[in-house]
Coordinates of C-alpha atoms and ligand atoms in Angstrom, one line a residue:
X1 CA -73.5 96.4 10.6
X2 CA -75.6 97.9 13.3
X3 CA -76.6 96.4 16.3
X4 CA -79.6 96.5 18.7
X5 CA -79.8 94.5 22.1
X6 CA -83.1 94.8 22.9
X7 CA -83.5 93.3 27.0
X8 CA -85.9 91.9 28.7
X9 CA -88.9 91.1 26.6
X10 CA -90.9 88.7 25.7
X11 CA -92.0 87.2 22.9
X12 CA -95.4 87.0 22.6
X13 CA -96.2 87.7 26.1
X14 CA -95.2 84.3 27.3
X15 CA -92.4 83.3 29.7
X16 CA -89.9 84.8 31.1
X17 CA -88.3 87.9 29.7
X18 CA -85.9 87.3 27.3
X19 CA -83.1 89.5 25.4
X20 CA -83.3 90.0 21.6
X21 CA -80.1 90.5 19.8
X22 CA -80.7 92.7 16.6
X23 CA -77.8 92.5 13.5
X24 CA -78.2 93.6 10.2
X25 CA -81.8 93.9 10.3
X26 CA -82.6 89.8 11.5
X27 CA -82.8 88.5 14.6
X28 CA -79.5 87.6 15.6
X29 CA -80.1 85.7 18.7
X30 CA -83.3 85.2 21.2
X31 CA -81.8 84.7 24.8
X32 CA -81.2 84.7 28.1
X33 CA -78.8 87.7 29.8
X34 CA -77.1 88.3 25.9
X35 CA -74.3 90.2 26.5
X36 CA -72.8 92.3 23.2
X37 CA -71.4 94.8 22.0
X38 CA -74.4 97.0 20.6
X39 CA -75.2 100.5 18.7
X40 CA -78.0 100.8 20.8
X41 CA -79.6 98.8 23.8
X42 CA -83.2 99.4 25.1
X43 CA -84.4 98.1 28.4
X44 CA -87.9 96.9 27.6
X45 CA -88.9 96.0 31.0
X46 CA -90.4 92.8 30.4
X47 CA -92.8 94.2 27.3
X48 CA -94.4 91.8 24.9
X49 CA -92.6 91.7 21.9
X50 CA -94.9 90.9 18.2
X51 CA -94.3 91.1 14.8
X52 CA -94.4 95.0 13.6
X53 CA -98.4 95.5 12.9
X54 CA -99.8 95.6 9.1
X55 CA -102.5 98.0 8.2
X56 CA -104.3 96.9 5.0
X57 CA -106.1 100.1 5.3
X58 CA -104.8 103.5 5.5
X59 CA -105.5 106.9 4.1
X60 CA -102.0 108.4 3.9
X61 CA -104.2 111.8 1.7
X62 CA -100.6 112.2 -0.4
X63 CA -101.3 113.1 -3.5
X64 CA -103.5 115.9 -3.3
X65 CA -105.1 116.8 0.4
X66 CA -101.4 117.5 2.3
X67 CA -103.1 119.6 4.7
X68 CA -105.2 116.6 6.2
X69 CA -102.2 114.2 6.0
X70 CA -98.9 113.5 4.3
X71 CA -97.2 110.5 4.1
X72 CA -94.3 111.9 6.2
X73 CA -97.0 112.9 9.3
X74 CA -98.6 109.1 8.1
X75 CA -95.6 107.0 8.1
X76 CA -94.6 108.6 11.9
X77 CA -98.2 107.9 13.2
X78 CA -97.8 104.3 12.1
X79 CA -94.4 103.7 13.6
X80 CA -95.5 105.3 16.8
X81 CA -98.6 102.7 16.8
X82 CA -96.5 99.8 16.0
X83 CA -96.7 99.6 12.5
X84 CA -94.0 98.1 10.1
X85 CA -96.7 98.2 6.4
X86 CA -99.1 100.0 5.6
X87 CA -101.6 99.9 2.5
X88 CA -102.2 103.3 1.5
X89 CA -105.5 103.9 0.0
X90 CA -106.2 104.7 -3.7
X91 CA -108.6 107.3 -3.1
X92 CA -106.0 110.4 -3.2
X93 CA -106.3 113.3 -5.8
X94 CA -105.2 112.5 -8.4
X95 CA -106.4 108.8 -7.6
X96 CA -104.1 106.0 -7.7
X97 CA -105.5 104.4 -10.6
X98 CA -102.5 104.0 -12.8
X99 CA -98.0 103.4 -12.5
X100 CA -97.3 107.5 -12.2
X101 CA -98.8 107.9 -8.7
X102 CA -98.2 104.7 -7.3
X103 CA -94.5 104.9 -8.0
X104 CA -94.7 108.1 -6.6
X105 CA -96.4 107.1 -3.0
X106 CA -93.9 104.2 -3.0
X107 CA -91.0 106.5 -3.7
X108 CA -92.0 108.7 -1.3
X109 CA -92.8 105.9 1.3
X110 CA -88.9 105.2 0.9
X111 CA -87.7 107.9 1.4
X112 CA -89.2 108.5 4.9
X113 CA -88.6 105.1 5.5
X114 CA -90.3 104.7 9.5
X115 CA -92.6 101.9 7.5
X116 CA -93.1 100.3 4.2
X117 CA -96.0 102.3 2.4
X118 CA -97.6 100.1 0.1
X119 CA -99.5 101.8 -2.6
X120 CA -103.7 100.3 -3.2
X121 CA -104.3 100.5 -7.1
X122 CA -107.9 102.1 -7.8
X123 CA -110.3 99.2 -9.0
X124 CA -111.7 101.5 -11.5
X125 CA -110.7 104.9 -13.3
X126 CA -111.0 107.6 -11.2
X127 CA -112.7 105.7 -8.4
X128 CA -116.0 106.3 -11.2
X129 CA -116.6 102.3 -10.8
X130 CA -117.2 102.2 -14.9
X131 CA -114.1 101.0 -16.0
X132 CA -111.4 98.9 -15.3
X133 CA -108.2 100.6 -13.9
X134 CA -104.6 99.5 -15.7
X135 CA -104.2 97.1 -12.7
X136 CA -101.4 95.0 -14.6
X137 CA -99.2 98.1 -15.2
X138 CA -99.7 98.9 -11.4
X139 CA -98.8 95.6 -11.0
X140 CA -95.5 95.4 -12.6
X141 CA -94.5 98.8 -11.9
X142 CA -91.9 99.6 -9.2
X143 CA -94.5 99.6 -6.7
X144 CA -95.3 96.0 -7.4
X145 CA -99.6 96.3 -6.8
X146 CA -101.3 93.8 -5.2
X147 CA -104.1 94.8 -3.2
X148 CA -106.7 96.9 -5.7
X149 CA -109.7 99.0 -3.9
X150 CA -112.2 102.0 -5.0
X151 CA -112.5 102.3 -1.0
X152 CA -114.4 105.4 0.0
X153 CA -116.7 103.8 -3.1
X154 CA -118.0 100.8 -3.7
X155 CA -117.4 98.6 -6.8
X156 CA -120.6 97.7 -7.4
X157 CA -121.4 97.3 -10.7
X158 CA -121.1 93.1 -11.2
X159 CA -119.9 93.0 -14.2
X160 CA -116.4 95.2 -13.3
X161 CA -116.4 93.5 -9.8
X162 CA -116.2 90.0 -11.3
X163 CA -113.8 91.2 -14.1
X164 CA -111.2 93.0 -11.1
X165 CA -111.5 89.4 -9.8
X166 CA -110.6 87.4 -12.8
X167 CA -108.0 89.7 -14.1
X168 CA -106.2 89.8 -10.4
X169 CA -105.5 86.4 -10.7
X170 CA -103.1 86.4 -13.0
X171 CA -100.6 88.2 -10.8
X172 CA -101.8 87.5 -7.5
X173 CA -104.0 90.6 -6.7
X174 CA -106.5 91.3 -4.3
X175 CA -109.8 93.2 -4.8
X176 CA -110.4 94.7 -1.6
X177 CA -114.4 95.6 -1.2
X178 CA -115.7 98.6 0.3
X179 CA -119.1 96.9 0.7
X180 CA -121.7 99.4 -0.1
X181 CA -125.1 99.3 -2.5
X182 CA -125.0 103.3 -3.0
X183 CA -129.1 102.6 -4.3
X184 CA -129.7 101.7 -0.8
X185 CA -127.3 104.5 1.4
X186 CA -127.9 107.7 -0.9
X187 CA -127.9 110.4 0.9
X188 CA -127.0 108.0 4.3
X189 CA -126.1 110.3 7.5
X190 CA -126.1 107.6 10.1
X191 CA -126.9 103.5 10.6
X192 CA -130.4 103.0 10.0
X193 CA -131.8 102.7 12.9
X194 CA -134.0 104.1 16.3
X195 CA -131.1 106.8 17.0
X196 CA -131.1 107.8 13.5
X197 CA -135.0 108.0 12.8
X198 CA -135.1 110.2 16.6
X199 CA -132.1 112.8 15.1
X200 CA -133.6 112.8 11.7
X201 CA -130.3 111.5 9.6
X202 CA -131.1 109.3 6.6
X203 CA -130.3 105.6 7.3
X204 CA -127.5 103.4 6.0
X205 CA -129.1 99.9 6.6
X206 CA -127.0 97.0 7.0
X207 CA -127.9 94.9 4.2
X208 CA -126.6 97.5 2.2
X209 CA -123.6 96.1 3.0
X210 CA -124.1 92.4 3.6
X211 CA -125.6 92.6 0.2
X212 CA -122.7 93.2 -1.8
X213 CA -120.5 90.8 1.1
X214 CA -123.2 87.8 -0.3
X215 CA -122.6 88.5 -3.7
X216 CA -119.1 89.0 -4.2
X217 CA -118.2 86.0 -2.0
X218 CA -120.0 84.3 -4.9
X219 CA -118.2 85.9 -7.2
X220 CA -114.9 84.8 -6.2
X221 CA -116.3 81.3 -5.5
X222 CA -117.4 81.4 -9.6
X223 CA -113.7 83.3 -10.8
X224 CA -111.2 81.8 -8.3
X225 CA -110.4 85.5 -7.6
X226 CA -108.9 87.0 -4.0
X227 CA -111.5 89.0 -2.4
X228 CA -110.6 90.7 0.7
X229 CA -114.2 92.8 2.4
X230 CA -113.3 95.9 3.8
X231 CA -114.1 97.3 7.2
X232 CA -116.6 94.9 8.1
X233 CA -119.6 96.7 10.2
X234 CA -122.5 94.4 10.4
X235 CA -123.5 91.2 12.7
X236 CA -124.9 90.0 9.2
X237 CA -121.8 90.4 7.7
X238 CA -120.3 88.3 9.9
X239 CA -122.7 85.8 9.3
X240 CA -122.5 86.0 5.8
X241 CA -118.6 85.4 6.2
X242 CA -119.2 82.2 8.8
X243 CA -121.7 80.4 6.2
X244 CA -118.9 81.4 2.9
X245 CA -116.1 80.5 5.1
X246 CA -117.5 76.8 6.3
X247 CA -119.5 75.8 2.7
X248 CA -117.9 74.2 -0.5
X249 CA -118.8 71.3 -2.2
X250 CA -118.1 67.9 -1.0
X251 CA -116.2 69.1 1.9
X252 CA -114.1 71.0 -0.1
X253 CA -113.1 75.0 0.5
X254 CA -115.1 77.0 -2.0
X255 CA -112.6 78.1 -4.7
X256 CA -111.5 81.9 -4.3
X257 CA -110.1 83.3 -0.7
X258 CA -112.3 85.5 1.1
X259 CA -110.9 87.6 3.6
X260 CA -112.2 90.5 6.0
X261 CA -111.1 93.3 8.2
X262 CA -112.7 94.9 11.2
X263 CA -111.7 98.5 12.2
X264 CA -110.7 99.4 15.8
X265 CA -113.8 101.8 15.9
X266 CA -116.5 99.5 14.9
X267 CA -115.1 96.9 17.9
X268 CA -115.7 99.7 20.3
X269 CA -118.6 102.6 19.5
X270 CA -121.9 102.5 18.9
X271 CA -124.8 105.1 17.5
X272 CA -125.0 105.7 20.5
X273 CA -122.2 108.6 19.9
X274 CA -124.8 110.0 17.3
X275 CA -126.3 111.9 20.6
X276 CA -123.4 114.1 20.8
X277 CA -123.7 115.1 17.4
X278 CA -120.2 115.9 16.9
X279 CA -118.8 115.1 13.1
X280 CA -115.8 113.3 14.7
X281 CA -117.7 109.8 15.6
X282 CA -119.2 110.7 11.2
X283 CA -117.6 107.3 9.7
X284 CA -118.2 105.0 6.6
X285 CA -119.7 102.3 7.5
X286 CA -121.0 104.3 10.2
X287 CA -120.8 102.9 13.9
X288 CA -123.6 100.7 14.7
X289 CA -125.3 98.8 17.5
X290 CA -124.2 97.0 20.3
X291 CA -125.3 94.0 19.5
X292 CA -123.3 94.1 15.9
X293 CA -120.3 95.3 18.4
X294 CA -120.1 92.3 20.4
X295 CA -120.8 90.0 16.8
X296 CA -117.8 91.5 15.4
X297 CA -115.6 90.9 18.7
X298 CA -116.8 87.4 18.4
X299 CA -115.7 87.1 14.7
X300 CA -112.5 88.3 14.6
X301 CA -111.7 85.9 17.9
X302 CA -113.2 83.2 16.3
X303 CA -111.7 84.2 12.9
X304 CA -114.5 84.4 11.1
X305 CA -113.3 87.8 10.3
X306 CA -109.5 87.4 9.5
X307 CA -107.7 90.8 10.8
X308 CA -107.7 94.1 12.4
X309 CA -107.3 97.5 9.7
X310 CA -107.3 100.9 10.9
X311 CA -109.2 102.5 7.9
X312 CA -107.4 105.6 9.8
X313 CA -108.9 108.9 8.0
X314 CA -107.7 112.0 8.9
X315 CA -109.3 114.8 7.5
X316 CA -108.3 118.9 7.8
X317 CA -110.3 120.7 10.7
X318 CA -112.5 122.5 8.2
X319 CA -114.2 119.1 6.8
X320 CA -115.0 118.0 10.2
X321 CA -116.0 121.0 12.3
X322 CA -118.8 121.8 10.4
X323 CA -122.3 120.2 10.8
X324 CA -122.7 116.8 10.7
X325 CA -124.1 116.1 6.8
X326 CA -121.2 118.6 5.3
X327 CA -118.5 116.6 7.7
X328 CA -116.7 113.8 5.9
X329 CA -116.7 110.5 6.9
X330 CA -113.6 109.2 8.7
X331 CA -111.4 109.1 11.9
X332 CA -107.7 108.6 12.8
X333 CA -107.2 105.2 13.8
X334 CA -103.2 104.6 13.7
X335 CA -101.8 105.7 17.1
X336 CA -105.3 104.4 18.8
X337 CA -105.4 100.2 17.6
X338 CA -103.4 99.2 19.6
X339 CA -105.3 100.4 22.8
X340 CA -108.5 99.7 21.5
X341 CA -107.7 96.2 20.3
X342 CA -105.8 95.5 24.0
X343 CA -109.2 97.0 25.7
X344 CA -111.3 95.2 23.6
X345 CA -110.3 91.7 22.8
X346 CA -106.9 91.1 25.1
X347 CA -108.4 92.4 28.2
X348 CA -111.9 90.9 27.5
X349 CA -110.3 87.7 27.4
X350 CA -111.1 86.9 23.8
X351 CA -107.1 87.2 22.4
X352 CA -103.9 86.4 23.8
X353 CA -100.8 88.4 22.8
X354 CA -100.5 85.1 20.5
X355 CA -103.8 86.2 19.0
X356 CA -103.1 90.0 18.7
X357 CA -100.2 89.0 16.8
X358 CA -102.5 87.0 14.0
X359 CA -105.4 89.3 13.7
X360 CA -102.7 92.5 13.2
X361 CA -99.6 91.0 11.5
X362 CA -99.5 87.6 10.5
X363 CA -102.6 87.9 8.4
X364 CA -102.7 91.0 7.1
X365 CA -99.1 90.3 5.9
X366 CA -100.1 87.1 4.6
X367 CA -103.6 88.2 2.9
X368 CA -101.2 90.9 0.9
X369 CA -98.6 88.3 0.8
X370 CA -95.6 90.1 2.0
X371 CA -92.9 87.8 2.8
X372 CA -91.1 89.8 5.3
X373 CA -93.8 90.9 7.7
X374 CA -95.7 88.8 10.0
X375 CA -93.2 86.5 10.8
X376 CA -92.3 84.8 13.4
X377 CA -90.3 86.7 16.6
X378 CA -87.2 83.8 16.1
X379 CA -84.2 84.2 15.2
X380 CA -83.2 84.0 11.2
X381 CA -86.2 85.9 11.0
X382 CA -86.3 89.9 9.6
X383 CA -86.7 92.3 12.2
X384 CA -89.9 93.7 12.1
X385 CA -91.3 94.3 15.5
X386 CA -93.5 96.2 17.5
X387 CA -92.6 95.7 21.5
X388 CA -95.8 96.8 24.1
X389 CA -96.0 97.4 27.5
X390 CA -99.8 96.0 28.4
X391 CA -100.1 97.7 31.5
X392 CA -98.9 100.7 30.5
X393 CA -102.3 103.3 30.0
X394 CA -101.9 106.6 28.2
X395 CA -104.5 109.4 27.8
X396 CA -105.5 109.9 24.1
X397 CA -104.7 113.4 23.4
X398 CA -105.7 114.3 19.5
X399 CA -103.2 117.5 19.2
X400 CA -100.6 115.4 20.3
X401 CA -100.7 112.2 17.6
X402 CA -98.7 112.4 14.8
X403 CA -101.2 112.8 12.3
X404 CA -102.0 116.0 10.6
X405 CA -105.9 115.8 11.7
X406 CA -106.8 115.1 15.0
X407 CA -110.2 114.0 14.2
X408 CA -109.9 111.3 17.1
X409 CA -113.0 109.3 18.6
X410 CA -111.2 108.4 21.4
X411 CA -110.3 111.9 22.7
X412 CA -109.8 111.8 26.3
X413 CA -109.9 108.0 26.9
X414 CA -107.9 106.0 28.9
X415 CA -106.1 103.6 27.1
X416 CA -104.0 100.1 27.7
X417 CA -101.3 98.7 25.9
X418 CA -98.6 101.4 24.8
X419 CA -95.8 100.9 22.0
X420 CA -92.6 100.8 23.8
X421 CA -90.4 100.7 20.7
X422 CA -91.5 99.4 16.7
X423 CA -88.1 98.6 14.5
X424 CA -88.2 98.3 10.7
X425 CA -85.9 95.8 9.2
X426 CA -83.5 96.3 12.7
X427 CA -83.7 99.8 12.9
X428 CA -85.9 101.6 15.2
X429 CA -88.7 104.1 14.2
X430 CA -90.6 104.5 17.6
X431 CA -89.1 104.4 20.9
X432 CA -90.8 105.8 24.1
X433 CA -93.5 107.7 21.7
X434 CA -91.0 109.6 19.8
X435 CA -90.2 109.0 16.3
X436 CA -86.8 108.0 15.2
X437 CA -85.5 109.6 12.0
Ligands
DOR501 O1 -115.0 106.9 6.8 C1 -114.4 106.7 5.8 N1 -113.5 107.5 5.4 N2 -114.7 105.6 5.0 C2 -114.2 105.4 3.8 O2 -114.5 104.5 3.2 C3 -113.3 106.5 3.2 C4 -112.6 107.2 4.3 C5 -111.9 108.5 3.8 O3 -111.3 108.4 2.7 O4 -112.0 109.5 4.5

């Protein structure tokens, strides 16, 4: 059985530094000076040591666009930022909408094993939003589906939406939302706004958004059906979320869950990056204002907004150094949370390591309901952990992530908070930014 001694950290942040004694992929023992026999020991130097991070959102491009990502090139970005799961979007080509390709992503998620790859089952055929995908055979396959999105598109056709939600039930699912009414963002460039009308790009307004947040909050109120609202971009949004989240009749919780995700990227940049006119800071929902900024910080403190997803999109160098309307939306987001979230929300005062552990790991894992992430750093528990070094900052350097793209926001930054080590069921993945195999 192998053994890790991993010294000197400490859970959570608080207290004195501890030793972790890793055995058969639990937690063996959580102590002082642990002496034992192990495979391998790292000295942590007093890092803060979380449950391994959860990324409900991830393009992973595998099947079909291999030269913008793979799930090889994914998997290692995600162990290198701390990552133990990661929901791998449907929208690949072909599109995961039925048992054959999500078997495959699974499979092939195994086999690289640095983190569990969880395939996302299409809503609807071929992402086309008109009918309803085979979600139950996704569901029983060997991938075992639970989280269902058309991400990239929105389902907004009513009738399907409320349909995904019903049928879900029965097994559990989650319809995750990529909020969007396409009549209002057709031909959208930017957020709808002064910096857009000065450039000339067509506007993607917010209530294009909060629109479809309003209504299918009252659709899974009316089915009983698991919502979860995708990359969350607005300051109305959030509002719309506060007022779901605190109504319900007689003091009761409405029936349904809703939950919500914020990305890194919309915590940090604003349109005001649309001045450089550089296709890398091109997203969807595209950055917005300050003011919707500092609302989403306050939401996902307050947890209004439940956790932190990546929505990490590389793309292949020809589809974003082009102009900005023939770019496509997305940026890499894996390697990056981390920093962004301990710049942010730790250092702004508005998490502790407690609450960094919530908003990336305990509730994703929960909202997905995966039993063996996001638990608690004790021992009995499986060993799934991400260990940081808070002080530590590190210069974001594109060429150098893991990822196949480099389309990277945060280029040249300077950022806090660096993975020190990420272990998957006991064994490690990441240690001191190289990849374990
Ligand atoms: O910016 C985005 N890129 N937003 C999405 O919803 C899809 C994603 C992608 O697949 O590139």
């Amino acid at each position: 059985m192998s053994r890790v001694l991993l010294k000197d950290v400490r859970p959570y942040g608080a207290g004195e530094p501890v030793d972790l004694l890793v055995e058969g992929g639990v937690i063996a023992e959580v102590g002082a000076g642990i002496d034992a026999d192990a495979d391998e020991i790292v000295h942590a130097g007093g890092a803060v040591a979380l449950p391994g991070f959860v990324d409900l959102h991830t393009h992973l491009r595998e099947p079909g666009r291999e030269d913008a990502e793979t799930i090889d090139t994914g998997s290692a970005a995600a162990a290198l930022g701390g990552y133990t799961a990661v929901f791998a979007m449907a929208n690949t080509d072909p599109v995961a909408d039925n048992a054959v390709v999500v078997e495959h992503v699974w499979r092939r998620g195994q086999e690289v094993g640095l983190v569990d790859v969880h395939p996302v089952g299409a809503v609807t055929v071929g992402l086309a939003g008109e009918q309803l995908a085979e979600l139950g055979t996704m569901a029983r396959s060997a991938a075992q589906v639970r989280m269902f999105s058309d991400d990239g598109s929105c389902v907004h056709d009513p009738l399907i939406m409320r349909r995904a939600l019903e049928y879900t039930r029965a097994f559990g699912g989650v319809v995750a939302q990529h909020a969007e009414e396409p009549r209002l963002t057709a031909g959208a460039q930017a957020h709808e706004g002064d910096n857009a009308a000065r450039l000339g790009l067509a506007g993607w307004p917010a209530p294009a958004e909060e629109a479809i947040v309003a209504r299918d909050c009252l659709l899974a109120g009316h089915t009983g059906g698991a919502l979860h609202i995708c990359h969350v971009s607005t300051a109305g949004t959030a509002e719309i979320l506060r007022w779901w989240k605190s109504r319900g009749a007689d003091g009761e919780p409405p029936s349904g869950t809703v939950s919500a995700e914020v990305t890194p990227h919309h915590l940090l940049l604003t349109d005001d990056r649309l001045d450089t006119y550089d296709p890398v800071n091109k997203v969807n929902p595209p950055l917005r204002t300050d003011a919707d900024v500092r609302a989403l910080r306050q939401a996902l403190a307050d947890g209004t907004v439940d956790c932190v997803a990546t929505d990490h999109a590389p793309h292949a160098a020809q589809d974003k150094d082009c102009e900005w309307a023939a770019a496509r939306p997305g940026m890499l987001g894996l390697q990056t949370a981390l920093g962004i979230i301990t710049l942010t929300m730790v250092r702004s005062g508005l998490l502790d390591w407690r609450g960094v552990a919530r908003v990336m790991s305990e509730r994703p894992a929960r909202i997905a309901g995966l039993a063996e992430q996001g638990r608690p750093v004790a021992p009995g528990e499986p060993a799934n952990l991400v260990l940081v070094d808070p002080d530590a900052e590190w210069t974001v350097r594109s060429a150098e992530l893991a990822s196949l793209g480099s389309n990277s926001p945060f280029e040249g930054m300077r950022l806090p908070g660096r993975v020190v080590a990420t272990l998957l069921r006991g064994r490690l993945t990441a240690h001191e930014g190289k990849v374990r195999r």
